[in-house]
PDB file of C-alpha atoms in Angstrom:
ATOM      1  CA  UNK R   9       0.121   0.410  -0.316  1.00  0.00           C
ATOM      2  CA  UNK R  10       1.219   3.194  -1.197  1.00  0.00           C
ATOM      3  CA  UNK R  11       2.117   5.754   1.531  1.00  0.00           C
ATOM      4  CA  UNK R  12      -0.299   9.004   1.637  1.00  0.00           C
ATOM      5  CA  UNK R  13       0.646  12.788   0.570  1.00  0.00           C
ATOM      6  CA  UNK R  14       0.856  15.015   3.189  1.00  0.00           C
ATOM      7  CA  UNK R  15      -1.945  16.756   0.930  1.00  0.00           C
ATOM      8  CA  UNK R  16      -4.115  13.600   1.489  1.00  0.00           C
ATOM      9  CA  UNK R  17      -3.415  13.219   5.165  1.00  0.00           C
ATOM     10  CA  UNK R  18      -4.708  16.744   5.753  1.00  0.00           C
ATOM     11  CA  UNK R  19      -7.689  15.770   3.569  1.00  0.00           C
ATOM     12  CA  UNK R  20      -8.267  12.395   5.126  1.00  0.00           C
ATOM     13  CA  UNK R  21      -7.719  14.412   8.673  1.00  0.00           C
ATOM     14  CA  UNK R  22     -10.965  17.399   6.881  1.00  0.00           C
ATOM     15  CA  UNK R  23     -12.907  14.272   6.772  1.00  0.00           C
ATOM     16  CA  UNK R  24     -12.420  12.472  10.026  1.00  0.00           C
ATOM     17  CA  UNK R  25     -13.360  15.968  11.788  1.00  0.00           C
ATOM     18  CA  UNK R  26     -16.805  15.723  10.775  1.00  0.00           C
ATOM     19  CA  UNK R  27     -17.654  13.051  12.375  1.00  0.00           C
ATOM     20  CA  UNK R  28     -17.170  15.426  15.910  1.00  0.00           C
ATOM     21  CA  UNK R  29     -19.792  18.060  16.707  1.00  0.00           C
ATOM     22  CA  UNK R  30     -18.206  19.339  19.968  1.00  0.00           C
ATOM     23  CA  UNK R  31     -18.152  22.552  21.573  1.00  0.00           C
ATOM     24  CA  UNK R  32     -14.951  22.632  20.162  1.00  0.00           C
ATOM     25  CA  UNK R  33     -14.956  21.002  16.820  1.00  0.00           C
ATOM     26  CA  UNK R  34     -16.316  24.030  14.591  1.00  0.00           C
ATOM     27  CA  UNK R  35     -13.495  26.184  15.507  1.00  0.00           C
ATOM     28  CA  UNK R  36     -11.217  22.919  14.780  1.00  0.00           C
ATOM     29  CA  UNK R  37     -12.612  22.441  11.381  1.00  0.00           C
ATOM     30  CA  UNK R  38     -12.636  25.665  10.454  1.00  0.00           C
ATOM     31  CA  UNK R  39      -9.124  26.139  11.886  1.00  0.00           C
ATOM     32  CA  UNK R  40      -7.577  23.057   9.580  1.00  0.00           C
ATOM     33  CA  UNK R  41      -9.384  24.982   6.509  1.00  0.00           C
ATOM     34  CA  UNK R  42      -7.513  28.294   7.283  1.00  0.00           C
ATOM     35  CA  UNK R  43      -4.099  26.433   8.219  1.00  0.00           C
ATOM     36  CA  UNK R  44      -4.120  23.966   5.789  1.00  0.00           C
ATOM     37  CA  UNK R  45      -0.887  25.893   3.633  1.00  0.00           C
ATOM     38  CA  UNK R  46       1.039  26.629   7.031  1.00  0.00           C
ATOM     39  CA  UNK R  47       0.921  22.918   8.282  1.00  0.00           C
ATOM     40  CA  UNK R  48       2.151  21.375   4.320  1.00  0.00           C
ATOM     41  CA  UNK R  49       4.525  24.089   4.688  1.00  0.00           C
ATOM     42  CA  UNK R  50       5.471  23.169   9.077  1.00  0.00           C
ATOM     43  CA  UNK R  51       5.552  19.412   7.709  1.00  0.00           C
ATOM     44  CA  UNK R  52       8.294  19.833   5.474  1.00  0.00           C
ATOM     45  CA  UNK R  53      10.233  21.599   7.381  1.00  0.00           C
ATOM     46  CA  UNK R  54      10.023  19.126   9.988  1.00  0.00           C
ATOM     47  CA  UNK R  55      10.943  16.460   7.328  1.00  0.00           C
ATOM     48  CA  UNK R  56      14.092  18.843   6.011  1.00  0.00           C
ATOM     49  CA  UNK R  57      15.258  19.337  10.296  1.00  0.00           C
ATOM     50  CA  UNK R  58      13.981  16.285  11.652  1.00  0.00           C
ATOM     51  CA  UNK R  59      16.698  13.175  12.748  1.00  0.00           C
ATOM     52  CA  UNK R  60      15.868  11.115  15.325  1.00  0.00           C
ATOM     53  CA  UNK R  61      14.095  10.597  18.363  1.00  0.00           C
ATOM     54  CA  UNK R  62      10.460  11.309  19.799  1.00  0.00           C
ATOM     55  CA  UNK R  63       8.959  15.157  19.126  1.00  0.00           C
ATOM     56  CA  UNK R  64       7.018  16.995  21.253  1.00  0.00           C
ATOM     57  CA  UNK R  65       4.842  18.991  20.629  1.00  0.00           C
ATOM     58  CA  UNK R  66       3.770  22.163  23.024  1.00  0.00           C
ATOM     59  CA  UNK R  67       0.001  23.957  22.959  1.00  0.00           C
ATOM     60  CA  UNK R  68      -0.828  20.990  20.554  1.00  0.00           C
ATOM     61  CA  UNK R  69      -4.892  21.760  20.918  1.00  0.00           C
ATOM     62  CA  UNK R  70      -6.644  21.236  17.409  1.00  0.00           C
ATOM     63  CA  UNK R  71      -3.964  18.759  17.158  1.00  0.00           C
ATOM     64  CA  UNK R  72      -3.673  18.720  13.498  1.00  0.00           C
ATOM     65  CA  UNK R  73      -0.349  18.938  12.860  1.00  0.00           C
ATOM     66  CA  UNK R  74      -0.151  15.809  16.376  1.00  0.00           C
ATOM     67  CA  UNK R  75      -2.156  13.654  14.018  1.00  0.00           C
ATOM     68  CA  UNK R  76      -0.705  14.340  11.162  1.00  0.00           C
ATOM     69  CA  UNK R  77       2.502  13.628  12.468  1.00  0.00           C
ATOM     70  CA  UNK R  78       1.790  10.160  14.042  1.00  0.00           C
ATOM     71  CA  UNK R  79       0.089   8.983  10.447  1.00  0.00           C
ATOM     72  CA  UNK R  80       3.590   9.940   9.114  1.00  0.00           C
ATOM     73  CA  UNK R  81       5.018   7.669  11.785  1.00  0.00           C
ATOM     74  CA  UNK R  82       6.822   9.961  13.993  1.00  0.00           C
ATOM     75  CA  UNK R  83       7.205   9.423  17.928  1.00  0.00           C
ATOM     76  CA  UNK R  84       5.193  12.696  18.945  1.00  0.00           C
ATOM     77  CA  UNK R  85       3.741  13.754  22.084  1.00  0.00           C
ATOM     78  CA  UNK R  86       1.755  16.381  22.688  1.00  0.00           C
ATOM     79  CA  UNK R  87       1.227  18.745  25.236  1.00  0.00           C
ATOM     80  CA  UNK R  88      -2.022  21.341  26.328  1.00  0.00           C
ATOM     81  CA  UNK R  89      -3.537  23.392  28.347  1.00  0.00           C
ATOM     82  CA  UNK R  90      -6.676  20.808  28.679  1.00  0.00           C
ATOM     83  CA  UNK R  91      -7.141  18.083  26.545  1.00  0.00           C
ATOM     84  CA  UNK R  92     -10.458  17.067  28.272  1.00  0.00           C
ATOM     85  CA  UNK R  93     -11.414  19.806  25.556  1.00  0.00           C
ATOM     86  CA  UNK R  94     -11.415  17.480  22.786  1.00  0.00           C
ATOM     87  CA  UNK R  95     -10.956  14.591  24.335  1.00  0.00           C
ATOM     88  CA  UNK R  96     -13.040  12.331  22.132  1.00  0.00           C
ATOM     89  CA  UNK R  97     -10.653  13.229  19.265  1.00  0.00           C
ATOM     90  CA  UNK R  98      -7.823  12.316  21.195  1.00  0.00           C
ATOM     91  CA  UNK R  99      -9.127   9.329  22.139  1.00  0.00           C
ATOM     92  CA  UNK R 100     -10.875   8.144  18.741  1.00  0.00           C
ATOM     93  CA  UNK R 101      -7.144   8.562  16.735  1.00  0.00           C
ATOM     94  CA  UNK R 102      -5.425   7.609  20.162  1.00  0.00           C
ATOM     95  CA  UNK R 103      -3.299  10.488  20.618  1.00  0.00           C
ATOM     96  CA  UNK R 104      -0.500  10.802  23.228  1.00  0.00           C
ATOM     97  CA  UNK R 105      -1.682  14.086  25.220  1.00  0.00           C
ATOM     98  CA  UNK R 106      -0.976  15.685  28.267  1.00  0.00           C
ATOM     99  CA  UNK R 107      -1.977  18.466  30.482  1.00  0.00           C
ATOM    100  CA  UNK R 108       0.202  20.944  30.691  1.00  0.00           C
ATOM    101  CA  UNK R 109      -0.521  24.477  31.265  1.00  0.00           C
ATOM    102  CA  UNK R 110       3.196  25.670  29.416  1.00  0.00           C
ATOM    103  CA  UNK R 111       3.513  29.520  30.867  1.00  0.00           C
ATOM    104  CA  UNK R 112       3.244  27.672  34.666  1.00  0.00           C
ATOM    105  CA  UNK R 113       3.614  24.511  35.070  1.00  0.00           C
ATOM    106  CA  UNK R 114       7.224  22.051  34.553  1.00  0.00           C
ATOM    107  CA  UNK R 115       6.826  19.996  31.894  1.00  0.00           C
ATOM    108  CA  UNK R 116       6.274  16.764  32.858  1.00  0.00           C
ATOM    109  CA  UNK R 117       9.521  15.171  30.986  1.00  0.00           C
ATOM    110  CA  UNK R 118      12.636  14.573  31.673  1.00  0.00           C
ATOM    111  CA  UNK R 119      15.852  16.811  31.153  1.00  0.00           C
ATOM    112  CA  UNK R 120      17.184  16.854  27.591  1.00  0.00           C
ATOM    113  CA  UNK R 121      14.137  14.228  26.324  1.00  0.00           C
ATOM    114  CA  UNK R 122      13.171  15.528  23.138  1.00  0.00           C
ATOM    115  CA  UNK R 123      14.671  15.474  19.799  1.00  0.00           C
ATOM    116  CA  UNK R 124      13.084  17.505  18.463  1.00  0.00           C
ATOM    117  CA  UNK R 125      10.226  20.193  20.200  1.00  0.00           C
ATOM    118  CA  UNK R 126       7.670  22.138  18.057  1.00  0.00           C
ATOM    119  CA  UNK R 127       6.280  25.846  19.509  1.00  0.00           C
ATOM    120  CA  UNK R 128       4.005  26.510  16.589  1.00  0.00           C
ATOM    121  CA  UNK R 129       2.056  29.589  16.773  1.00  0.00           C
ATOM    122  CA  UNK R 130       1.938  29.750  20.519  1.00  0.00           C
ATOM    123  CA  UNK R 131       4.129  32.381  21.843  1.00  0.00           C
ATOM    124  CA  UNK R 132       1.500  35.264  20.947  1.00  0.00           C
ATOM    125  CA  UNK R 133      -0.608  33.721  23.085  1.00  0.00           C
ATOM    126  CA  UNK R 134       1.909  33.660  26.387  1.00  0.00           C
ATOM    127  CA  UNK R 135       0.534  36.117  28.840  1.00  0.00           C
ATOM    128  CA  UNK R 136       2.600  35.323  31.754  1.00  0.00           C
ATOM    129  CA  UNK R 137       6.613  34.927  31.228  1.00  0.00           C
ATOM    130  CA  UNK R 138       7.585  34.015  27.549  1.00  0.00           C
ATOM    131  CA  UNK R 139      11.536  33.873  28.913  1.00  0.00           C
ATOM    132  CA  UNK R 140      10.393  31.318  31.689  1.00  0.00           C
ATOM    133  CA  UNK R 141       8.475  29.125  29.874  1.00  0.00           C
ATOM    134  CA  UNK R 142      11.424  28.988  26.229  1.00  0.00           C
ATOM    135  CA  UNK R 143      14.012  28.119  29.009  1.00  0.00           C
ATOM    136  CA  UNK R 144      11.481  25.527  30.105  1.00  0.00           C
ATOM    137  CA  UNK R 145      11.431  24.334  26.221  1.00  0.00           C
ATOM    138  CA  UNK R 146      15.036  24.260  26.557  1.00  0.00           C
ATOM    139  CA  UNK R 147      15.647  22.108  29.197  1.00  0.00           C
ATOM    140  CA  UNK R 148      13.967  19.515  28.086  1.00  0.00           C
ATOM    141  CA  UNK R 149      15.505  19.632  24.404  1.00  0.00           C
ATOM    142  CA  UNK R 150      18.269  16.922  24.044  1.00  0.00           C
ATOM    143  CA  UNK R 151      21.377  19.115  23.644  1.00  0.00           C
ATOM    144  CA  UNK R 152      21.401  17.977  19.653  1.00  0.00           C
ATOM    145  CA  UNK R 153      17.851  18.822  19.481  1.00  0.00           C
ATOM    146  CA  UNK R 154      16.133  21.309  16.955  1.00  0.00           C
ATOM    147  CA  UNK R 155      13.552  23.720  18.166  1.00  0.00           C
ATOM    148  CA  UNK R 156      10.665  24.518  15.477  1.00  0.00           C
ATOM    149  CA  UNK R 157       8.593  27.978  16.490  1.00  0.00           C
ATOM    150  CA  UNK R 158       6.281  29.799  14.269  1.00  0.00           C
ATOM    151  CA  UNK R 159       4.450  33.351  15.348  1.00  0.00           C
ATOM    152  CA  UNK R 160       3.044  35.903  13.975  1.00  0.00           C
ATOM    153  CA  UNK R 161       5.609  39.536  12.374  1.00  0.00           C
ATOM    154  CA  UNK R 162       4.812  42.060  14.056  1.00  0.00           C
ATOM    155  CA  UNK R 163       5.586  43.939  11.152  1.00  0.00           C
ATOM    156  CA  UNK R 164       2.905  42.514   8.577  1.00  0.00           C
ATOM    157  CA  UNK R 165       1.576  44.579   5.825  1.00  0.00           C
ATOM    158  CA  UNK R 166      -1.431  43.908   7.737  1.00  0.00           C
ATOM    159  CA  UNK R 167      -0.831  45.375  11.057  1.00  0.00           C
ATOM    160  CA  UNK R 168       1.297  48.262  10.044  1.00  0.00           C
ATOM    161  CA  UNK R 169      -1.500  49.335   8.011  1.00  0.00           C
ATOM    162  CA  UNK R 170      -3.934  48.574  10.344  1.00  0.00           C
ATOM    163  CA  UNK R 171      -2.003  50.307  12.596  1.00  0.00           C
ATOM    164  CA  UNK R 172      -1.920  53.542  10.741  1.00  0.00           C
ATOM    165  CA  UNK R 173      -6.101  53.315  10.260  1.00  0.00           C
ATOM    166  CA  UNK R 174      -6.387  53.848  13.727  1.00  0.00           C
ATOM    167  CA  UNK R 175      -7.399  49.912  14.551  1.00  0.00           C
ATOM    168  CA  UNK R 176      -4.498  48.546  16.085  1.00  0.00           C
ATOM    169  CA  UNK R 177      -3.231  45.300  15.540  1.00  0.00           C
ATOM    170  CA  UNK R 178      -6.075  42.875  17.322  1.00  0.00           C
ATOM    171  CA  UNK R 179      -9.078  43.089  18.349  1.00  0.00           C
ATOM    172  CA  UNK R 180      -8.086  43.058  22.437  1.00  0.00           C
ATOM    173  CA  UNK R 181     -11.739  42.132  23.759  1.00  0.00           C
ATOM    174  CA  UNK R 182     -12.005  39.641  20.786  1.00  0.00           C
ATOM    175  CA  UNK R 183      -8.907  37.585  21.726  1.00  0.00           C
ATOM    176  CA  UNK R 184      -9.939  37.865  25.325  1.00  0.00           C
ATOM    177  CA  UNK R 185     -12.895  36.398  24.869  1.00  0.00           C
ATOM    178  CA  UNK R 186     -11.248  33.205  23.985  1.00  0.00           C
ATOM    179  CA  UNK R 187     -10.561  32.331  26.884  1.00  0.00           C
ATOM    180  CA  UNK R 188     -14.424  31.580  27.701  1.00  0.00           C
ATOM    181  CA  UNK R 189     -15.289  30.174  23.935  1.00  0.00           C
ATOM    182  CA  UNK R 190     -12.432  28.471  22.917  1.00  0.00           C
ATOM    183  CA  UNK R 191     -10.446  27.905  27.159  1.00  0.00           C
ATOM    184  CA  UNK R 192      -7.510  29.513  25.832  1.00  0.00           C
ATOM    185  CA  UNK R 193      -6.180  32.576  25.599  1.00  0.00           C
ATOM    186  CA  UNK R 194      -5.937  34.894  22.179  1.00  0.00           C
ATOM    187  CA  UNK R 195      -3.106  36.539  21.001  1.00  0.00           C
ATOM    188  CA  UNK R 196      -1.582  38.978  23.309  1.00  0.00           C
ATOM    189  CA  UNK R 197       1.102  40.425  21.645  1.00  0.00           C
ATOM    190  CA  UNK R 198       3.067  39.674  18.510  1.00  0.00           C
ATOM    191  CA  UNK R 199       6.964  39.871  18.184  1.00  0.00           C
ATOM    192  CA  UNK R 200       9.302  41.652  15.721  1.00  0.00           C
ATOM    193  CA  UNK R 201      11.902  39.158  14.400  1.00  0.00           C
ATOM    194  CA  UNK R 202      14.064  40.517  15.468  1.00  0.00           C
ATOM    195  CA  UNK R 203      12.751  40.370  18.988  1.00  0.00           C
ATOM    196  CA  UNK R 204      11.731  36.721  19.002  1.00  0.00           C
ATOM    197  CA  UNK R 205      15.078  36.280  18.296  1.00  0.00           C
ATOM    198  CA  UNK R 206      16.435  38.092  21.272  1.00  0.00           C
ATOM    199  CA  UNK R 207      13.991  36.288  23.282  1.00  0.00           C
ATOM    200  CA  UNK R 208      15.881  32.863  21.794  1.00  0.00           C
ATOM    201  CA  UNK R 209      19.565  34.487  22.056  1.00  0.00           C
ATOM    202  CA  UNK R 210      18.940  35.425  25.902  1.00  0.00           C
ATOM    203  CA  UNK R 211      17.232  31.787  26.579  1.00  0.00           C
ATOM    204  CA  UNK R 212      20.507  29.856  25.394  1.00  0.00           C
ATOM    205  CA  UNK R 213      19.087  29.312  21.930  1.00  0.00           C
ATOM    206  CA  UNK R 214      21.429  29.948  18.814  1.00  0.00           C
ATOM    207  CA  UNK R 215      19.339  30.854  15.383  1.00  0.00           C
ATOM    208  CA  UNK R 216      20.012  28.239  12.582  1.00  0.00           C
ATOM    209  CA  UNK R 217      17.815  29.308  10.325  1.00  0.00           C
ATOM    210  CA  UNK R 218      14.846  32.239  10.699  1.00  0.00           C
ATOM    211  CA  UNK R 219      12.029  32.599   7.206  1.00  0.00           C
ATOM    212  CA  UNK R 220       9.268  35.205   6.898  1.00  0.00           C
ATOM    213  CA  UNK R 221       5.996  33.370   5.093  1.00  0.00           C
ATOM    214  CA  UNK R 222       2.799  34.216   4.028  1.00  0.00           C
ATOM    215  CA  UNK R 223       0.995  31.344   2.412  1.00  0.00           C
ATOM    216  CA  UNK R 224      -2.332  33.022   1.389  1.00  0.00           C
ATOM    217  CA  UNK R 225      -3.223  36.130  -0.765  1.00  0.00           C
ATOM    218  CA  UNK R 226      -4.321  39.162   0.340  1.00  0.00           C
ATOM    219  CA  UNK R 227      -8.410  40.178  -1.042  1.00  0.00           C
ATOM    220  CA  UNK R 228     -10.415  43.222  -1.844  1.00  0.00           C
ATOM    221  CA  UNK R 229      -8.759  46.232   0.032  1.00  0.00           C
ATOM    222  CA  UNK R 230      -5.847  44.509   0.433  1.00  0.00           C
ATOM    223  CA  UNK R 231      -5.066  42.843  -2.548  1.00  0.00           C
ATOM    224  CA  UNK R 232      -2.108  45.832  -4.418  1.00  0.00           C
ATOM    225  CA  UNK R 233      -0.133  44.928  -0.655  1.00  0.00           C
ATOM    226  CA  UNK R 234       0.320  41.706  -2.376  1.00  0.00           C
ATOM    227  CA  UNK R 235       3.427  43.040  -4.626  1.00  0.00           C
ATOM    228  CA  UNK R 236       5.013  45.054  -1.559  1.00  0.00           C
ATOM    229  CA  UNK R 237       4.955  41.479   0.595  1.00  0.00           C
ATOM    230  CA  UNK R 238       7.123  39.964  -2.385  1.00  0.00           C
ATOM    231  CA  UNK R 239       9.343  43.161  -2.161  1.00  0.00           C
ATOM    232  CA  UNK R 240       9.853  43.311   1.304  1.00  0.00           C
ATOM    233  CA  UNK R 241       9.766  40.160   2.926  1.00  0.00           C
ATOM    234  CA  UNK R 242       9.505  41.487   6.228  1.00  0.00           C
ATOM    235  CA  UNK R 243       6.057  42.560   5.651  1.00  0.00           C
ATOM    236  CA  UNK R 244       5.184  38.671   5.808  1.00  0.00           C
ATOM    237  CA  UNK R 245       2.037  37.425   8.033  1.00  0.00           C
ATOM    238  CA  UNK R 246       4.506  34.883   9.596  1.00  0.00           C
ATOM    239  CA  UNK R 247       7.995  34.153  11.249  1.00  0.00           C
ATOM    240  CA  UNK R 248       9.774  31.132  11.037  1.00  0.00           C
ATOM    241  CA  UNK R 249      12.662  29.790  13.523  1.00  0.00           C
ATOM    242  CA  UNK R 250      14.727  27.085  13.361  1.00  0.00           C
ATOM    243  CA  UNK R 251      17.234  26.570  16.242  1.00  0.00           C
ATOM    244  CA  UNK R 252      19.770  24.633  18.530  1.00  0.00           C
ATOM    245  CA  UNK R 253      20.483  24.650  22.309  1.00  0.00           C
ATOM    246  CA  UNK R 254      24.113  26.845  22.691  1.00  0.00           C
TER     247      UNK R 254
END
């Protein structure tokens, strides 16, 4: 039997999600649709840098990447603030998920346990102390391991234009409301690439590669800014950091 491509694995996941109708499942389905291209890029980047050993995905809800990587044969554990929110999906797909709040709890793992750690689209949600969180991640990262961190780019073209229009970068009310509707905080703040690199450097990581990406074109009012993003890569929507321990 031929192995499924990454596209086919995401399509298979989409079909599986149609069988769920819990409180968060509508959000999960919409999140998959809007982040499909980002997932594909993340999977390719992981395959480029992964060598061996176990993978840890932090803040793994809605468990899309955890599921797909397991289907691809990786040994992967997820950690999330409240796995009970999607307990049926976790059980049905036989995912290995531990309950842990990465902001204020010690990760329940040994020093240097993981060869690869995924910390994607979580950094911008941290409310307490990102320095403490990054140090704790560093503790469980193997001395030859890789950390993949992705987060929105503060200086994306959309953020800059919204700021100049007096709209701010995010709607704070909507972001805090997610504590009630989803069970986790929305975006607390977004960072520039330089700022993220400063966090990483001061918590004992060494940068290997920094990428800036936008996964979907802008439409309507925003369409003319597509060319601007191509010319000035610093205006892309996301920043991607691949790093190792110092």
